[in-house]
């Protein structure tokens, strides 16, 4: 089955991009250091797709839980009627606006789907040098399309979905939005519109550092 269950908790509280790591830390503590909330294990960082992700949706704090991550998010919200978070310099009582549970069938589709992708971090230190050496825009776009296909396949693998057709991706719009620092390393951030033959859920992350609001996708109708 390619059904992926998502639980999206949207809060009434406004949050800045810089405050999201504090929000994540608060939720990790409230969960009792549940591995799903921080994606680490006894050996260190757990290199699997994170099933709990911390977002800013229309400027408000949100958590997206996928499959068993969704179950863990529901349990946390049910058990903690009062969520108080220290977001940097400010202490905030978090108010839940909505809790949405849905199933999305992640599958290849003969009809191409169009998505916006915000804050996408596709490049690491190795492929950044390769990217910079490419002379033409078409070569760079082609390279980024291949990376994006890889990101989609990593997501599918991480949520136990098998895609039975070749994934085809075309970038329609590409904008370099600057540098984002992740683990003290500066990474190029892109805003992208792309078309792909895969049905994907809104607000999941693709690329690097997706647990803290990077690489967030939304469907364009």
Coordinates of N, CA and C in Angstrom, one line a residue:
X1 N 0.8 -1.2 0.0 CA 0.0 0.0 0.0 C 0.9 1.2 0.0
X2 N 0.5 2.2 -0.8 CA 1.2 3.5 -0.9 C 0.5 4.6 -0.1
X3 N -0.4 4.2 0.8 CA -1.1 5.2 1.6 C -0.2 5.7 2.7
X4 N 0.0 7.0 2.8 CA 0.8 7.6 3.8 C -0.1 8.5 4.7
X5 N 0.0 8.2 6.0 CA -0.9 9.0 6.9 C -0.1 10.2 7.4
X6 N -0.8 11.3 7.3 CA -0.2 12.6 7.9 C -1.1 13.2 8.9
X7 N -0.4 13.6 10.0 CA -1.1 14.4 11.0 C -0.4 15.8 11.1
X8 N -1.2 16.8 10.8 CA -0.7 18.2 10.8 C -1.3 19.0 11.9
X9 N -0.5 19.4 12.9 CA -1.0 20.2 14.0 C -0.6 21.6 13.7
X10 N -1.6 22.5 13.5 CA -1.3 23.9 13.3 C -1.7 24.7 14.5
X11 N -0.7 25.5 15.0 CA -0.9 26.4 16.2 C -1.4 27.8 15.8
X12 N -2.0 28.5 16.7 CA -2.4 29.8 16.5 C -1.2 30.8 16.6
X13 N -0.1 30.3 17.2 CA 1.0 31.2 17.5 C 1.9 31.5 16.3
X14 N 2.3 32.7 16.1 CA 3.2 33.1 15.0 C 4.6 32.6 15.4
X15 N 5.4 32.3 14.4 CA 6.8 31.8 14.7 C 7.7 32.3 13.5
X16 N 8.9 32.7 13.9 CA 9.9 33.0 12.9 C 10.7 31.8 12.5
X17 N 11.4 31.9 11.4 CA 12.3 30.8 11.0 C 13.3 30.5 12.0
X18 N 13.9 31.6 12.6 CA 14.9 31.4 13.6 C 14.4 30.8 14.9
X19 N 13.1 30.8 15.1 CA 12.6 30.2 16.4 C 12.2 28.7 16.2
X20 N 12.2 28.2 15.0 CA 11.8 26.9 14.8 C 12.7 25.9 15.5
X21 N 14.0 26.0 15.5 CA 14.8 25.1 16.3 C 14.5 25.1 17.8
X22 N 14.1 26.2 18.4 CA 13.7 26.3 19.8 C 12.4 25.5 20.0
X23 N 11.5 25.7 19.0 CA 10.2 25.0 19.0 C 10.4 23.5 19.0
X24 N 11.3 23.1 18.1 CA 11.6 21.7 18.0 C 12.2 21.1 19.3
X25 N 13.1 21.9 19.9 CA 13.7 21.5 21.2 C 12.6 21.3 22.3
X26 N 11.7 22.2 22.3 CA 10.6 22.2 23.3 C 9.8 20.9 23.1
X27 N 9.4 20.6 21.9 CA 8.6 19.4 21.6 C 9.4 18.1 21.9
X28 N 10.7 18.1 21.7 CA 11.5 16.9 22.0 C 11.5 16.7 23.5
X29 N 11.6 17.8 24.3 CA 11.6 17.6 25.8 C 10.2 17.1 26.3
X30 N 9.1 17.7 25.7 CA 7.8 17.3 26.1 C 7.5 15.8 25.7
X31 N 8.2 15.3 24.7 CA 7.9 14.0 24.2 C 8.7 13.0 25.1
X32 N 9.5 13.5 26.0 CA 10.3 12.6 26.8 C 11.5 12.0 26.1
X33 N 12.0 12.8 25.1 CA 13.1 12.5 24.3 C 12.9 11.3 23.4
X34 N 11.6 11.2 22.9 CA 11.3 10.2 21.9 C 12.1 10.3 20.7
X35 N 12.7 9.2 20.2 CA 13.6 9.3 19.0 C 12.9 9.9 17.8
X36 N 11.6 9.7 17.6 CA 10.9 10.2 16.5 C 11.0 11.7 16.4
X37 N 11.1 12.3 17.6 CA 11.0 13.8 17.6 C 12.4 14.4 17.3
X38 N 13.5 13.7 17.4 CA 14.8 14.3 17.2 C 15.6 13.6 16.1
X39 N 15.1 12.4 15.7 CA 15.8 11.6 14.6 C 17.3 11.3 15.0
X40 N 17.5 11.0 16.2 CA 18.8 10.5 16.7 C 18.6 9.1 17.3
X41 N 19.7 8.4 17.4 CA 19.7 7.1 18.1 C 21.0 7.1 19.0
X42 N 21.2 5.9 19.6 CA 22.3 5.8 20.5 C 23.7 6.0 19.8
X43 N 23.7 5.9 18.5 CA 25.0 6.0 17.8 C 25.2 7.5 17.2
X44 N 24.1 8.3 17.4 CA 24.2 9.6 16.9 C 23.1 9.9 16.0
X45 N 23.3 10.7 14.9 CA 22.3 11.1 14.0 C 21.8 9.9 13.3
X46 N 20.4 9.8 13.2 CA 19.8 8.7 12.5 C 19.5 9.1 11.0
X47 N 20.3 8.5 10.1 CA 20.2 9.0 8.7 C 19.0 8.3 8.0
X48 N 17.8 8.6 8.4 CA 16.6 8.2 7.8 C 15.7 9.4 7.6
X49 N 14.7 9.3 6.8 CA 13.8 10.5 6.6 C 13.1 10.8 7.9
X50 N 13.1 12.0 8.3 CA 12.4 12.4 9.6 C 10.9 12.3 9.5
X51 N 10.3 11.5 10.4 CA 8.8 11.3 10.4 C 8.1 12.4 11.2
X52 N 8.8 13.3 11.9 CA 8.2 14.4 12.5 C 9.0 15.7 12.1
X53 N 8.3 16.6 11.6 CA 8.9 17.8 11.1 C 8.2 19.1 11.6
X54 N 9.0 20.1 11.8 CA 8.6 21.4 12.5 C 8.6 22.5 11.4
X55 N 7.4 23.1 11.3 CA 7.2 24.0 10.2 C 6.7 25.4 10.7
X56 N 6.8 26.3 9.7 CA 6.0 27.6 9.8 C 5.0 27.5 8.6
X57 N 3.7 27.4 8.9 CA 2.7 27.4 7.8 C 1.9 28.7 7.9
X58 N 2.1 29.5 6.8 CA 1.4 30.8 6.8 C 1.8 31.6 8.0
X59 N 3.1 31.5 8.4 CA 3.6 32.2 9.6 C 3.4 31.7 10.9
X60 N 2.6 30.6 11.0 CA 2.2 30.0 12.3 C 3.0 28.7 12.5
X61 N 3.3 28.4 13.8 CA 4.0 27.1 14.2 C 3.1 25.9 13.8
X62 N 3.8 24.9 13.3 CA 3.1 23.6 13.0 C 4.0 22.4 13.1
X63 N 3.4 21.3 13.3 CA 4.1 20.0 13.3 C 3.5 19.1 12.3
X64 N 4.3 18.4 11.5 CA 3.8 17.4 10.6 C 4.3 16.1 11.0
X65 N 3.4 15.1 11.3 CA 3.9 13.8 11.6 C 3.4 12.8 10.5
X66 N 4.3 11.9 10.2 CA 4.1 11.0 9.1 C 4.1 9.6 9.6
X67 N 3.0 8.8 9.2 CA 2.9 7.4 9.7 C 3.0 7.3 11.2
X68 N 4.0 6.6 11.7 CA 4.1 6.4 13.2 C 4.5 7.8 13.8
X69 N 5.1 8.7 13.0 CA 5.4 10.0 13.6 C 4.0 10.8 13.8
X70 N 3.0 10.5 13.0 CA 1.7 11.1 13.2 C 1.1 10.6 14.5
X71 N 1.2 9.3 14.7 CA 0.7 8.7 16.0 C 1.3 9.4 17.2
X72 N 2.7 9.6 17.1 CA 3.4 10.1 18.2 C 3.0 11.6 18.5
X73 N 2.7 12.3 17.4 CA 2.3 13.7 17.5 C 0.9 13.8 18.2
X74 N 0.0 12.9 17.7 CA -1.4 12.9 18.3 C -1.3 12.6 19.8
X75 N -0.5 11.6 20.2 CA -0.3 11.3 21.6 C 0.2 12.5 22.4
X76 N 1.2 13.2 21.9 CA 1.7 14.3 22.6 C 0.7 15.4 22.8
X77 N -0.1 15.7 21.8 CA -1.1 16.7 21.9 C -2.2 16.3 22.8
X78 N -2.6 15.0 22.8 CA -3.6 14.5 23.7 C -3.2 14.6 25.2
X79 N -1.9 14.3 25.5 CA -1.4 14.2 26.8 C -1.0 15.6 27.4
X80 N -0.7 16.6 26.5 CA -0.3 17.9 27.0 C -1.3 19.0 26.6
X81 N -2.2 19.3 27.5 CA -3.2 20.3 27.1 C -2.6 21.7 27.2
X82 N -1.5 21.8 27.9 CA -0.8 23.1 28.1 C 0.6 22.9 27.6
X83 N 0.9 23.6 26.4 CA 2.2 23.5 25.8 C 2.9 24.8 26.0
X84 N 3.9 24.9 26.8 CA 4.6 26.2 27.0 C 6.0 26.0 26.5
X85 N 6.4 26.9 25.5 CA 7.6 26.8 24.9 C 8.5 28.1 25.1
X86 N 9.8 27.9 25.3 CA 10.7 29.0 25.3 C 11.3 29.1 23.9
X87 N 10.8 30.1 23.2 CA 11.2 30.3 21.8 C 12.3 31.4 21.8
X88 N 13.5 31.0 22.1 CA 14.6 32.0 22.2 C 14.3 32.9 23.4
X89 N 14.1 34.2 23.2 CA 13.9 35.2 24.2 C 12.5 35.3 24.7
X90 N 11.6 34.6 24.1 CA 10.2 34.7 24.6 C 9.5 33.4 25.0
X91 N 8.8 33.5 26.0 CA 8.1 32.3 26.5 C 6.6 32.3 26.0
X92 N 6.2 31.2 25.4 CA 4.9 31.2 24.7 C 4.1 30.0 25.1
X93 N 2.8 30.3 25.4 CA 1.9 29.2 25.6 C 1.2 28.9 24.2
X94 N 1.6 27.7 23.8 CA 1.1 27.3 22.4 C -0.4 26.9 22.4
X95 N -1.1 27.5 21.5 CA -2.5 27.2 21.3 C -2.8 26.4 20.0
X96 N -3.4 25.3 20.1 CA -3.7 24.5 18.9 C -4.8 25.1 18.2
X97 N -4.6 25.3 16.9 CA -5.7 25.8 16.1 C -6.5 24.7 15.4
X98 N -5.8 23.8 14.8 CA -6.4 22.6 14.1 C -5.5 21.4 14.2
X99 N -6.1 20.2 14.2 CA -5.4 19.0 14.1 C -6.0 18.2 12.9
X100 N -5.2 18.0 11.9 CA -5.8 17.4 10.7 C -5.1 16.1 10.4
X101 N -5.9 15.1 10.2 CA -5.4 13.7 9.9 C -5.9 13.4 8.5
X102 N -5.0 12.9 7.7 CA -5.4 12.5 6.3 C -4.5 11.4 5.8
X103 N -5.0 10.7 4.8 CA -4.2 9.7 4.1 C -4.0 10.2 2.6
X104 N -2.7 10.1 2.2 CA -2.4 10.5 0.8 C -1.7 9.3 0.2
X105 N -2.2 9.0 -1.0 CA -1.6 7.9 -1.8 C -0.5 8.4 -2.6
X106 N 0.7 8.1 -2.1 CA 2.0 8.6 -2.8 C 2.3 7.5 -3.9
X107 N 2.0 8.0 -5.2 CA 2.1 7.0 -6.3 C 2.5 7.8 -7.5
X108 N 3.1 7.1 -8.5 CA 3.3 7.6 -9.8 C 2.0 7.8 -10.5
X109 N 1.9 8.9 -11.2 CA 0.7 9.3 -11.9 C 1.0 9.7 -13.3
X110 N 0.2 9.3 -14.3 CA 0.4 9.7 -15.7 C 0.2 11.2 -15.9
X111 N -0.5 11.8 -15.0 CA -0.7 13.2 -15.1 C 0.4 13.9 -14.2
X112 N 1.1 14.8 -14.8 CA 2.2 15.5 -14.0 C 1.6 16.4 -13.0
X113 N 2.1 16.4 -11.8 CA 1.7 17.3 -10.7 C 2.7 18.4 -10.6
X114 N 2.1 19.6 -10.2 CA 3.0 20.8 -10.1 C 3.0 21.2 -8.6
X115 N 4.2 21.5 -8.1 CA 4.5 21.9 -6.7 C 5.4 23.1 -6.6
X116 N 5.2 23.9 -5.6 CA 6.2 24.9 -5.2 C 7.0 24.3 -4.1
X117 N 8.3 24.6 -4.1 CA 9.3 24.1 -3.1 C 10.0 25.2 -2.6
X118 N 9.9 25.5 -1.3 CA 10.5 26.7 -0.6 C 11.6 26.3 0.3
X119 N 12.7 27.1 0.3 CA 13.8 26.8 1.2 C 14.5 25.5 0.9
X120 N 14.6 25.1 -0.3 CA 15.2 23.8 -0.7 C 16.7 23.9 -0.6
X121 N 17.3 22.9 0.1 CA 18.8 22.8 0.2 C 19.3 21.5 -0.5
X122 N 19.5 21.6 -1.8 CA 19.9 20.4 -2.5 C 21.4 20.1 -2.5
X123 N 22.2 21.0 -2.2 CA 23.7 20.9 -2.4 C 24.4 20.6 -1.1
X124 N 25.4 19.7 -1.2 CA 26.4 19.6 -0.1 C 27.7 20.0 -0.5
X125 N 28.8 19.9 0.3 CA 30.1 20.4 -0.1 C 30.6 19.8 -1.3
X126 N 30.3 18.5 -1.6 CA 30.8 17.8 -2.8 C 30.1 18.3 -4.1
X127 N 28.8 18.2 -4.1 CA 28.1 18.6 -5.3 C 28.0 20.1 -5.5
X128 N 28.2 20.9 -4.5 CA 28.3 22.3 -4.6 C 29.4 22.7 -5.6
X129 N 30.6 22.1 -5.4 CA 31.7 22.4 -6.3 C 31.4 22.0 -7.8
X130 N 30.7 20.8 -7.9 CA 30.3 20.4 -9.2 C 29.3 21.4 -9.9
X131 N 28.4 21.8 -9.0 CA 27.4 22.8 -9.5 C 28.0 24.1 -10.0
X132 N 29.0 24.6 -9.2 CA 29.7 25.8 -9.5 C 30.5 25.7 -10.8
X133 N 31.0 24.5 -11.1 CA 31.8 24.3 -12.3 C 31.0 24.3 -13.6
X134 N 29.7 24.1 -13.5 CA 28.8 24.0 -14.6 C 28.6 25.4 -15.2
X135 N 28.8 25.6 -16.5 CA 28.8 26.9 -17.1 C 27.4 27.4 -17.5
X136 N 26.6 26.5 -17.9 CA 25.3 27.0 -18.4 C 24.2 26.7 -17.4
X137 N 23.1 27.6 -17.5 CA 22.0 27.4 -16.6 C 21.3 26.1 -16.9
X138 N 21.2 25.7 -18.1 CA 20.5 24.4 -18.5 C 21.2 23.2 -17.8
X139 N 22.6 23.3 -17.8 CA 23.3 22.2 -17.1 C 23.0 22.2 -15.6
X140 N 23.0 23.4 -15.0 CA 22.7 23.5 -13.6 C 21.3 23.0 -13.2
X141 N 20.3 23.4 -14.1 CA 18.9 22.9 -13.9 C 18.8 21.4 -14.0
X142 N 19.5 20.9 -15.0 CA 19.5 19.4 -15.2 C 20.1 18.7 -14.0
X143 N 21.1 19.2 -13.4 CA 21.7 18.6 -12.2 C 20.8 18.7 -11.0
X144 N 20.1 19.8 -10.9 CA 19.2 20.0 -9.7 C 17.9 19.1 -9.9
X145 N 17.5 18.9 -11.2 CA 16.4 18.0 -11.4 C 16.7 16.6 -11.0
X146 N 17.9 16.1 -11.2 CA 18.4 14.8 -10.8 C 18.4 14.7 -9.3
X147 N 18.9 15.8 -8.6 CA 19.0 15.8 -7.2 C 17.5 15.7 -6.6
X148 N 16.6 16.5 -7.2 CA 15.2 16.5 -6.7 C 14.6 15.1 -6.9
X149 N 14.8 14.5 -8.0 CA 14.3 13.1 -8.1 C 14.9 12.2 -7.0
X150 N 16.1 12.4 -6.7 CA 16.7 11.6 -5.6 C 16.1 11.9 -4.2
X151 N 15.8 13.2 -4.0 CA 15.1 13.6 -2.8 C 13.7 13.0 -2.7
X152 N 13.0 12.9 -3.8 CA 11.7 12.3 -3.8 C 11.8 10.8 -3.5
X153 N 12.7 10.1 -4.1 CA 12.9 8.7 -3.9 C 13.4 8.4 -2.4
X154 N 14.1 9.3 -1.8 CA 14.5 9.2 -0.4 C 13.3 9.3 0.5
X155 N 12.4 10.3 0.2 CA 11.2 10.4 0.9 C 10.4 9.2 0.8
X156 N 10.2 8.7 -0.4 CA 9.4 7.5 -0.6 C 9.9 6.3 0.2
X157 N 11.2 6.1 0.1 CA 11.8 5.0 0.9 C 11.6 5.2 2.4
X158 N 11.7 6.4 2.8 CA 11.6 6.7 4.2 C 10.2 6.5 4.8
X159 N 9.2 6.5 3.9 CA 7.8 6.3 4.4 C 7.3 5.0 3.9
X160 N 8.2 4.1 3.4 CA 7.9 2.7 3.0 C 6.9 2.7 1.8
X161 N 7.2 3.5 0.8 CA 6.4 3.6 -0.4 C 7.3 3.1 -1.5
X162 N 6.8 2.2 -2.4 CA 7.5 1.8 -3.6 C 6.9 2.5 -4.8
X163 N 7.7 3.2 -5.6 CA 7.2 3.8 -6.8 C 7.6 2.9 -8.0
X164 N 6.5 2.5 -8.7 CA 6.7 1.4 -9.7 C 7.0 1.9 -11.1
X165 N 7.2 3.2 -11.2 CA 7.6 3.8 -12.5 C 8.8 4.7 -12.4
X166 N 9.4 5.0 -13.5 CA 10.5 6.0 -13.5 C 10.0 7.3 -13.1
X167 N 10.7 8.0 -12.2 CA 10.3 9.3 -11.7 C 10.8 10.4 -12.7
X168 N 9.9 11.2 -13.2 CA 10.3 12.2 -14.2 C 10.0 13.6 -13.5
X169 N 11.0 14.5 -13.6 CA 10.9 15.8 -12.9 C 11.4 16.9 -13.8
X170 N 10.6 18.0 -13.9 CA 11.1 19.2 -14.7 C 10.9 20.4 -13.8
X171 N 12.0 21.1 -13.7 CA 12.0 22.4 -12.9 C 11.5 23.5 -13.9
X172 N 10.4 24.2 -13.4 CA 9.8 25.2 -14.3 C 10.4 26.6 -13.9
X173 N 10.6 26.8 -12.6 CA 11.1 28.1 -12.1 C 12.2 27.8 -11.0
X174 N 13.2 28.6 -11.0 CA 14.3 28.4 -10.1 C 14.9 29.7 -9.7
X175 N 14.9 29.9 -8.3 CA 15.4 31.2 -7.8 C 16.4 30.9 -6.6
X176 N 17.6 31.4 -6.7 CA 18.5 31.3 -5.6 C 18.1 32.3 -4.5
X177 N 17.7 31.8 -3.3 CA 17.2 32.8 -2.3 C 18.2 33.1 -1.3
X178 N 19.5 32.6 -1.5 CA 20.6 33.0 -0.5 C 21.2 31.8 0.2
X179 N 21.8 32.1 1.3 CA 22.6 31.1 2.1 C 21.9 30.8 3.4
X180 N 21.7 29.5 3.7 CA 21.1 29.1 5.0 C 22.2 28.3 5.8
X181 N 22.4 28.7 7.0 CA 23.4 27.9 7.8 C 22.8 26.8 8.6
X182 N 23.3 25.6 8.3 CA 22.8 24.4 8.9 C 24.0 23.6 9.5
X183 N 24.0 23.4 10.8 CA 25.2 22.8 11.5 C 26.5 23.6 11.2
X184 N 26.3 24.9 11.2 CA 27.4 25.9 11.0 C 28.0 25.8 9.6
X185 N 27.3 25.2 8.6 CA 27.8 25.1 7.3 C 26.8 25.9 6.4
X186 N 27.3 26.8 5.6 CA 26.4 27.6 4.7 C 26.0 26.8 3.5
X187 N 24.7 26.7 3.2 CA 24.1 26.0 2.1 C 23.3 26.9 1.3
X188 N 23.4 26.7 -0.1 CA 22.5 27.5 -1.0 C 21.1 27.0 -0.9
X189 N 20.2 28.0 -0.7 CA 18.8 27.8 -0.6 C 18.1 28.2 -1.9
X190 N 17.1 27.4 -2.4 CA 16.4 27.7 -3.6 C 14.9 27.7 -3.4
X191 N 14.3 28.6 -4.2 CA 12.8 28.5 -4.3 C 12.5 28.0 -5.7
X192 N 11.7 27.0 -5.8 CA 11.5 26.2 -7.0 C 10.0 25.9 -7.3
X193 N 9.7 26.0 -8.6 CA 8.4 25.4 -9.0 C 8.8 24.2 -9.9
X194 N 8.2 23.1 -9.7 CA 8.6 21.9 -10.5 C 7.3 21.0 -10.8
X195 N 7.5 20.2 -11.8 CA 6.4 19.3 -12.2 C 7.0 17.9 -12.2
X196 N 6.2 17.0 -11.7 CA 6.7 15.6 -11.4 C 5.5 14.6 -11.6
X197 N 5.9 13.4 -12.0 CA 4.8 12.4 -12.2 C 4.6 11.6 -10.9
X198 N 4.6 12.3 -9.7 CA 4.4 11.6 -8.4 C 3.4 12.5 -7.6
X199 N 2.5 11.8 -7.0 CA 1.6 12.5 -6.1 C 2.3 12.6 -4.7
X200 N 2.4 13.8 -4.2 CA 3.1 14.1 -3.0 C 2.2 14.8 -2.0
X201 N 2.4 14.6 -0.7 CA 1.6 15.3 0.3 C 2.1 16.8 0.5
X202 N 1.2 17.7 0.7 CA 1.5 19.1 1.1 C 2.3 19.1 2.4
X203 N 3.3 20.0 2.4 CA 4.0 20.4 3.6 C 5.1 19.4 4.1
X204 N 5.3 18.3 3.3 CA 6.4 17.5 3.6 C 7.7 18.2 3.2
X205 N 8.9 17.8 3.7 CA 10.1 18.4 3.3 C 10.9 17.5 2.3
X206 N 11.6 18.1 1.4 CA 12.5 17.4 0.5 C 13.9 18.1 0.6
X207 N 15.0 17.3 0.5 CA 16.3 17.8 0.6 C 16.9 17.7 2.0
X208 N 17.8 18.7 2.3 CA 18.5 18.6 3.6 C 17.7 19.4 4.6
X209 N 17.9 19.0 5.9 CA 17.3 19.8 7.1 C 15.8 20.0 7.0
X210 N 15.1 18.9 6.5 CA 13.7 19.1 6.3 C 12.9 19.1 7.7
X211 N 13.6 18.7 8.7 CA 12.8 18.7 10.0 C 12.6 20.1 10.6
X212 N 13.4 21.0 10.1 CA 13.3 22.4 10.6 C 12.9 23.4 9.4
X213 N 11.9 23.0 8.7 CA 11.2 24.0 7.8 C 12.0 24.3 6.5
X214 N 12.9 23.4 6.1 CA 13.5 23.5 4.8 C 12.9 22.6 3.8
X215 N 12.9 23.0 2.5 CA 12.4 22.2 1.5 C 10.9 21.8 1.6
X216 N 10.1 22.8 1.9 CA 8.7 22.5 2.1 C 7.9 22.6 0.8
X217 N 7.1 21.6 0.5 CA 6.4 21.6 -0.8 C 4.9 21.9 -0.6
X218 N 4.3 22.5 -1.5 CA 2.9 22.7 -1.6 C 2.4 22.5 -3.0
X219 N 1.3 21.9 -3.2 CA 0.8 21.7 -4.6 C 0.2 22.9 -5.2
X220 N 0.5 23.1 -6.5 CA -0.1 24.2 -7.2 C -1.2 23.6 -8.1
X221 N -2.4 24.1 -7.9 CA -3.5 23.5 -8.8 C -3.5 24.1 -10.1

